Short mmCIF file of C-alpha atoms in Angstrom, two decimals:
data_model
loop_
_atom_site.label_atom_id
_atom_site.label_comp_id
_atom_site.label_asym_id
_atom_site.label_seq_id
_atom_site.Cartn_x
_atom_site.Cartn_y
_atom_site.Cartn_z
CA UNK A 77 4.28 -26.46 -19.49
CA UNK A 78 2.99 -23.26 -17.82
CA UNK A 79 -0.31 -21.95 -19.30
CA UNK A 80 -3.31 -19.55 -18.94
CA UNK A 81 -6.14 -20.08 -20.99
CA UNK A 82 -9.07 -17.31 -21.58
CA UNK A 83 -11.92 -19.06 -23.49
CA UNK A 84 -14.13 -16.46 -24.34
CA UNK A 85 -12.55 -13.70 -26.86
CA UNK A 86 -15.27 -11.08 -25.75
CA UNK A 87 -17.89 -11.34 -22.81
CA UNK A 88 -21.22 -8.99 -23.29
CA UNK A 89 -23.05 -7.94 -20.54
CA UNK A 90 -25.74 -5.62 -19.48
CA UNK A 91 -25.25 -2.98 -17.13
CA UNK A 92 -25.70 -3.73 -13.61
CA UNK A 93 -25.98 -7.57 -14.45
CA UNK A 94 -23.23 -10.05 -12.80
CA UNK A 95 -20.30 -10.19 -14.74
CA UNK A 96 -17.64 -13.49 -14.91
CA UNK A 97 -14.84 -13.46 -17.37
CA UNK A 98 -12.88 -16.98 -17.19
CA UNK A 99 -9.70 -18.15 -16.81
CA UNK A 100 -8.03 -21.67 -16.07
CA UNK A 101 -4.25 -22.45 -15.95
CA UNK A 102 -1.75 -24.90 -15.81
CA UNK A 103 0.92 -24.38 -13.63
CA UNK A 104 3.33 -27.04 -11.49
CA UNK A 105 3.09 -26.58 -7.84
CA UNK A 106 0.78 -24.08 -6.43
CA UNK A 107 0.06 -20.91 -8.52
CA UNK A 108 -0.01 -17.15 -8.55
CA UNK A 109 -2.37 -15.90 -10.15
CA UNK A 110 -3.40 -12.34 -11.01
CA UNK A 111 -6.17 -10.04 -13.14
CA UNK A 112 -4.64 -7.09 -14.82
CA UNK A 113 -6.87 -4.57 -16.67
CA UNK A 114 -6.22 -2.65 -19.82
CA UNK A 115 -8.36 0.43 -20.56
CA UNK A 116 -8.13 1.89 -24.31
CA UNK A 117 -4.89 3.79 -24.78
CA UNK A 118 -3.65 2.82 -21.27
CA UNK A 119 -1.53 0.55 -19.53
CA UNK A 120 -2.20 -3.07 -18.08
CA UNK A 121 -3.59 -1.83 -14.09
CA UNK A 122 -3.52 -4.33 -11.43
CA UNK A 123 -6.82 -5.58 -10.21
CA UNK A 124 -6.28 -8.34 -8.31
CA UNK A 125 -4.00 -11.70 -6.74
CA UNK A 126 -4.10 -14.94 -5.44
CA UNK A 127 -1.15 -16.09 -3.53
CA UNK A 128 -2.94 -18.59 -0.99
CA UNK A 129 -5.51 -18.20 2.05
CA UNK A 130 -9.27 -17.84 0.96
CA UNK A 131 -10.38 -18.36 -2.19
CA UNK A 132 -11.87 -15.38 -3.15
CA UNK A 133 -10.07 -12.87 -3.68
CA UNK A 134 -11.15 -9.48 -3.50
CA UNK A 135 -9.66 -6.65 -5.80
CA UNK A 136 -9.74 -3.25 -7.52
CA UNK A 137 -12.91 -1.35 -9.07
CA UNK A 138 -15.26 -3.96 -7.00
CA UNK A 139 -14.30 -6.77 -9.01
CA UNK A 140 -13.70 -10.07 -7.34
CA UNK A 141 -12.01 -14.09 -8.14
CA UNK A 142 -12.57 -17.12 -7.01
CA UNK A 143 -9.62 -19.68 -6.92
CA UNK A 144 -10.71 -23.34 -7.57
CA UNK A 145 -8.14 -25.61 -7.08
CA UNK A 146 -9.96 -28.76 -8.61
CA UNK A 147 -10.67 -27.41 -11.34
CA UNK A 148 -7.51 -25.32 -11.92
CA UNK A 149 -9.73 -21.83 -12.59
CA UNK A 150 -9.52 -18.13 -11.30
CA UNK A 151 -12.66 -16.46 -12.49
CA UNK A 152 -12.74 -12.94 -12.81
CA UNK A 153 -16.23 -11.74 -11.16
CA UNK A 154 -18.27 -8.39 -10.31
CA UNK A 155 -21.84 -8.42 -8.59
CA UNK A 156 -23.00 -5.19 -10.46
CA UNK A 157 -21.26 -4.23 -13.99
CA UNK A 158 -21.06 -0.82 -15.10
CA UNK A 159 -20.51 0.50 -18.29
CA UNK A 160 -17.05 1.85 -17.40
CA UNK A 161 -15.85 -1.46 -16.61
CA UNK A 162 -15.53 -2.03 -20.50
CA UNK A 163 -12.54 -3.13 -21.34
CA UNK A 164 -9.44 -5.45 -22.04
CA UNK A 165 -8.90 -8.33 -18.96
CA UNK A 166 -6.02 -10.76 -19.03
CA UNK A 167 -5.38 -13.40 -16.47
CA UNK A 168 -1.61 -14.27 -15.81
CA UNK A 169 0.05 -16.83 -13.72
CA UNK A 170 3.48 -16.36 -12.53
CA UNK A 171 6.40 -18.21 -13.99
CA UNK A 172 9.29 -20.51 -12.21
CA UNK A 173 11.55 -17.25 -13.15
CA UNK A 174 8.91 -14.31 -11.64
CA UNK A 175 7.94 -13.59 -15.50
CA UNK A 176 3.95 -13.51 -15.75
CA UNK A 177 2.54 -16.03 -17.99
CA UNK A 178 -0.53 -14.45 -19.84
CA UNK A 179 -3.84 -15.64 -21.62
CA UNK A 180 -5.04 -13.98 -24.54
CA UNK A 181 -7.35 -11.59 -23.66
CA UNK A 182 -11.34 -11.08 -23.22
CA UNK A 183 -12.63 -7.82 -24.59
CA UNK A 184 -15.29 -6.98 -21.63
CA UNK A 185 -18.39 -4.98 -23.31
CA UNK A 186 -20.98 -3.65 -20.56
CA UNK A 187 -23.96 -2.36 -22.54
CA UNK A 188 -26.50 0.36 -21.35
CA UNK B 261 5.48 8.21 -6.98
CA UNK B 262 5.49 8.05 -10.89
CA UNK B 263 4.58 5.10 -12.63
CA UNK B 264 6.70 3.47 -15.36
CA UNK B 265 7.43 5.09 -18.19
CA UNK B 266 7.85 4.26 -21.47
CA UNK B 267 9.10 6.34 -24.78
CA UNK B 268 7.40 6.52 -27.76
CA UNK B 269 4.27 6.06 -27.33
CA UNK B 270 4.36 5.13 -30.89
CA UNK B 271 6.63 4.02 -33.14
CA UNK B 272 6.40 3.68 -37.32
CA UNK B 273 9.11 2.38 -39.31
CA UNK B 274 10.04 0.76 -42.16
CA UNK B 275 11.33 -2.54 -42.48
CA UNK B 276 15.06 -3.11 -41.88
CA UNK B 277 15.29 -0.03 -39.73
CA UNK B 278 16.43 0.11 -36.43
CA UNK B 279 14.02 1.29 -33.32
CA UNK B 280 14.76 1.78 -29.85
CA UNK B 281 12.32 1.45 -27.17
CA UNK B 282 12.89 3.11 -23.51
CA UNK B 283 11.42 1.95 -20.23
CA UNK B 284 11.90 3.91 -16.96
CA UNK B 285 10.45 2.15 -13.94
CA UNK B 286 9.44 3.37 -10.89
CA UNK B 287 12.49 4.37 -8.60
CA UNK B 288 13.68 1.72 -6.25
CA UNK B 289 12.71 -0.84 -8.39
CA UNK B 290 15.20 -3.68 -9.00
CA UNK B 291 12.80 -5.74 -11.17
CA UNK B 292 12.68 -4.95 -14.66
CA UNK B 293 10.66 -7.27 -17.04
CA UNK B 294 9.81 -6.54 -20.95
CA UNK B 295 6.52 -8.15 -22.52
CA UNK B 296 4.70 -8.12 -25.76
CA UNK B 297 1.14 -8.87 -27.47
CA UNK B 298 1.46 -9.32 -31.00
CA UNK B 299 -1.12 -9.06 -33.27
CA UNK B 300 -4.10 -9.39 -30.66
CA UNK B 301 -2.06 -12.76 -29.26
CA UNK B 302 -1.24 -13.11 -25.31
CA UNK B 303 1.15 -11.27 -24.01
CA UNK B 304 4.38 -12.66 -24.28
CA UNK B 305 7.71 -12.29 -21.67
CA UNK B 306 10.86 -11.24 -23.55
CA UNK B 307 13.14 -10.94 -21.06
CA UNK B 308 13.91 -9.68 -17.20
CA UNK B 309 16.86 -7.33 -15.56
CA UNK B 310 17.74 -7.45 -11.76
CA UNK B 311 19.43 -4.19 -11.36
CA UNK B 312 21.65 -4.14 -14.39
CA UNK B 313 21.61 -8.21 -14.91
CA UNK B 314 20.12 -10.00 -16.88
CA UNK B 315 17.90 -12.72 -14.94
CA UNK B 316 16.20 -14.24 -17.67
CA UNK B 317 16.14 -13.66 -21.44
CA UNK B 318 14.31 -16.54 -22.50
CA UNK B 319 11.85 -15.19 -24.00
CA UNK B 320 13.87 -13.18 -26.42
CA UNK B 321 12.61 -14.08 -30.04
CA UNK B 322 15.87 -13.68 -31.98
CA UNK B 323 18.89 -11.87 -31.79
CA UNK B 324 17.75 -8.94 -33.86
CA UNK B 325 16.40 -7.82 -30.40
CA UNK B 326 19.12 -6.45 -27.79
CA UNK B 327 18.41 -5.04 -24.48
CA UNK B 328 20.07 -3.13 -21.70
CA UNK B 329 19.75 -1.73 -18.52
CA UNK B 330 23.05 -0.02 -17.67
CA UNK B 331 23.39 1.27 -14.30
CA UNK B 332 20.73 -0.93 -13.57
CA UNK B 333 18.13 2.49 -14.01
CA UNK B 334 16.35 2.86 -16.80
CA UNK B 335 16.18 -0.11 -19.85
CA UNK B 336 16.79 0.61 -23.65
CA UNK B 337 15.01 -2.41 -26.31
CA UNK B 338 16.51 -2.27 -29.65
CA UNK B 339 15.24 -3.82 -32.56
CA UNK B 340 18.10 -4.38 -35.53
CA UNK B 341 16.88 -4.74 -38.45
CA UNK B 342 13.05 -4.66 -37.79
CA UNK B 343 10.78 -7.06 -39.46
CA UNK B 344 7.15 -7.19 -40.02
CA UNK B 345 6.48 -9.64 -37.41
CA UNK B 346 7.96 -7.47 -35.07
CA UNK B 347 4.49 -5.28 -35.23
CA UNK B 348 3.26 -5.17 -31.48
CA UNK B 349 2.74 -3.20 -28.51
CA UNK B 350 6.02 -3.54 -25.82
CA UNK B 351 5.33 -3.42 -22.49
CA UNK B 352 7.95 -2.97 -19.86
CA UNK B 353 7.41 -3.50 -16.22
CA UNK B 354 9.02 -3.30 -12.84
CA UNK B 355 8.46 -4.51 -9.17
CA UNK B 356 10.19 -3.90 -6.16
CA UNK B 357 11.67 -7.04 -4.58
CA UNK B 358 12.43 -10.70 -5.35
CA UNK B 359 11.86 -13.42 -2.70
CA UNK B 360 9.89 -16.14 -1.96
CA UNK B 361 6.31 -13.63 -2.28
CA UNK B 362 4.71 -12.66 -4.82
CA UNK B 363 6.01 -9.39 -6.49
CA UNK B 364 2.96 -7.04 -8.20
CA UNK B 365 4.54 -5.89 -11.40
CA UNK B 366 3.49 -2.73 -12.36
CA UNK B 367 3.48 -2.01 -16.03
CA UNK B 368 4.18 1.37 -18.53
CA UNK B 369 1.54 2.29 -20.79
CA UNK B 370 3.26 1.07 -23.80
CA UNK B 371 4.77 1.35 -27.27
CA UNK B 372 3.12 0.26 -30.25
CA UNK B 373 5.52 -0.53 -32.85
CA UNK B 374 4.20 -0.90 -36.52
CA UNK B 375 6.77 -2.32 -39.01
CA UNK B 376 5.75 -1.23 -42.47
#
C-alpha cells in the first residue's frame, strides 16, 4: 500500500540554524513526491516536487529536498530558518489515480 | 488568476443536520480533488471530478457524503445527516491537466466543519 510517513509531530529550531523536517514513503514504482505548506488560517501552498532528474530539489521560500532512493526519504531542508517559516509541513506522494497521499503533519517552530 | 475558493470558511452545526460545502477552482481547471484532516490526522482524499465526472471516489467515507460538480465548474460536498466524526477541515483542490506528468494541485483555504 501507498504511504507517507512524518516521524516527528513538531521540529524546534533556532533561528537561522539548518532546518530538516522528514519524510519517507512507500510507493510502487517510482514516486512523486511533493512539500506543501500550511500557514495558520491559510491554505496548503506548494513548496516543492520531485518528479525525477537530480535529487535535490529546490523549492519555494528557500527551502530545499533531497530524494534518496535507497532509503525511500524526501527530506524537507533550509540552510538558514527564519522565524516566519513557522508552520504546518506535510509531505505527499502521488497516488496510482493522481490523488495525493499525505503524512500527518510536523508543526515547524523557529524560535528567536 | 484567482486561486480556489472555498465557502464557508466555517461551518457549525448540530448533529443530524445537513451542510453543504462549495469549492470553486481556478478557471480552466479540469481537475477537481476533495481532501480532509480530521482531528489533527493526515490528510485524507475523498474523492476526484474530471470536468463533471467522477474519476475516483474512493475515498468517500460513507454515503452520508454526496458530491457534485455539474457543468463540470464549480463542486458542491454535502454532508446528510452529519455526525460527530465528520468534524474536520475540507479541502478542495484543482490542477490543470491529466497525463503522464505530474499535475501541481493547488488547494482552497478551507472549511472547518465542527459537528456539535
Amino acid at each position: 500500500a501507498q504511504s507517507v510517513a512524518q516521524p516527528e509531530d513538531q521540529v524546534n529550531v533556532a533561528e537561522g540554524n539548518p532546518l530538516t523536517v522528514k519524510c519517507t514513503y512507500s510507493v510502487s514504482g517510482n514516486p512523486y513526491l511533493f512539500w506543501y505548506v500550511q500557514y495558520p488560517n491559510r491554505g496548503l501552498q506548494f513548496l516543492l516536487k520531485y518528479i525525477t532528474g537530480d535529487n535535490l530539489v529546490k523549492g519555494s521560500y528557500g527551502f530545499e529536498a533531497e530524494f534518496n532512493k535507497s532509503q525511500t526519504s524526501f527530506h524537507l531542508k533550509k540552510p538558514s530558518a527564519l522565524v516566519s517559516d513557522s508552520a504546518l509541513y506535510f509531505c505527499a506522494v502521488r497516488g496510482s489515480n493522481y490523488q495525493l497521499i499525505w503524512g500527518a503533519g510536523t508543526k515547524l517552530i523557529i524560535k528567536p | 488568476e484567482a486561486g480556489v475558493t472555498q465557502f464557508p470558511s466555517h461551518s457549525v452545526i448540530e448533529k443530524g443536520q445537513t451542510v453543504t460545502l462549495r469549492c470553486d477552482p481556478i478557471s480552466g481547471h479540469d481537475n477537481l480533488y476533495w481532501y480532509r484532516r480530521v482531528m489533527g490526522k493526515e490528510i485524507k482524499f475523498l474523492l476526484h471530478f474530471v470536468k463533471e465526472s467522477k474519476q475516483d471516489e474512493s475515498g468517500m467515507p460513507n454515503n452520508r457524503f454526496l458530491a457534485e460538480r455539474t457543468g463540470g465548474t464549480y463542486s458542491t460536498l454535502k454532508v446528510q445527516p452529519a455526525e460527530l466524526e465528520d468534524s474536520g477541515v475540507y479541502f478542495c483542490a484543482s490542477s490543470h491537466s491529466r497525463g503522464p506528468a505530474y499535475n501541481e494541485q493547488f488547494f482552497g483555504p478551507g472549511t472547518r466543519l465542527t459537528v456539535l
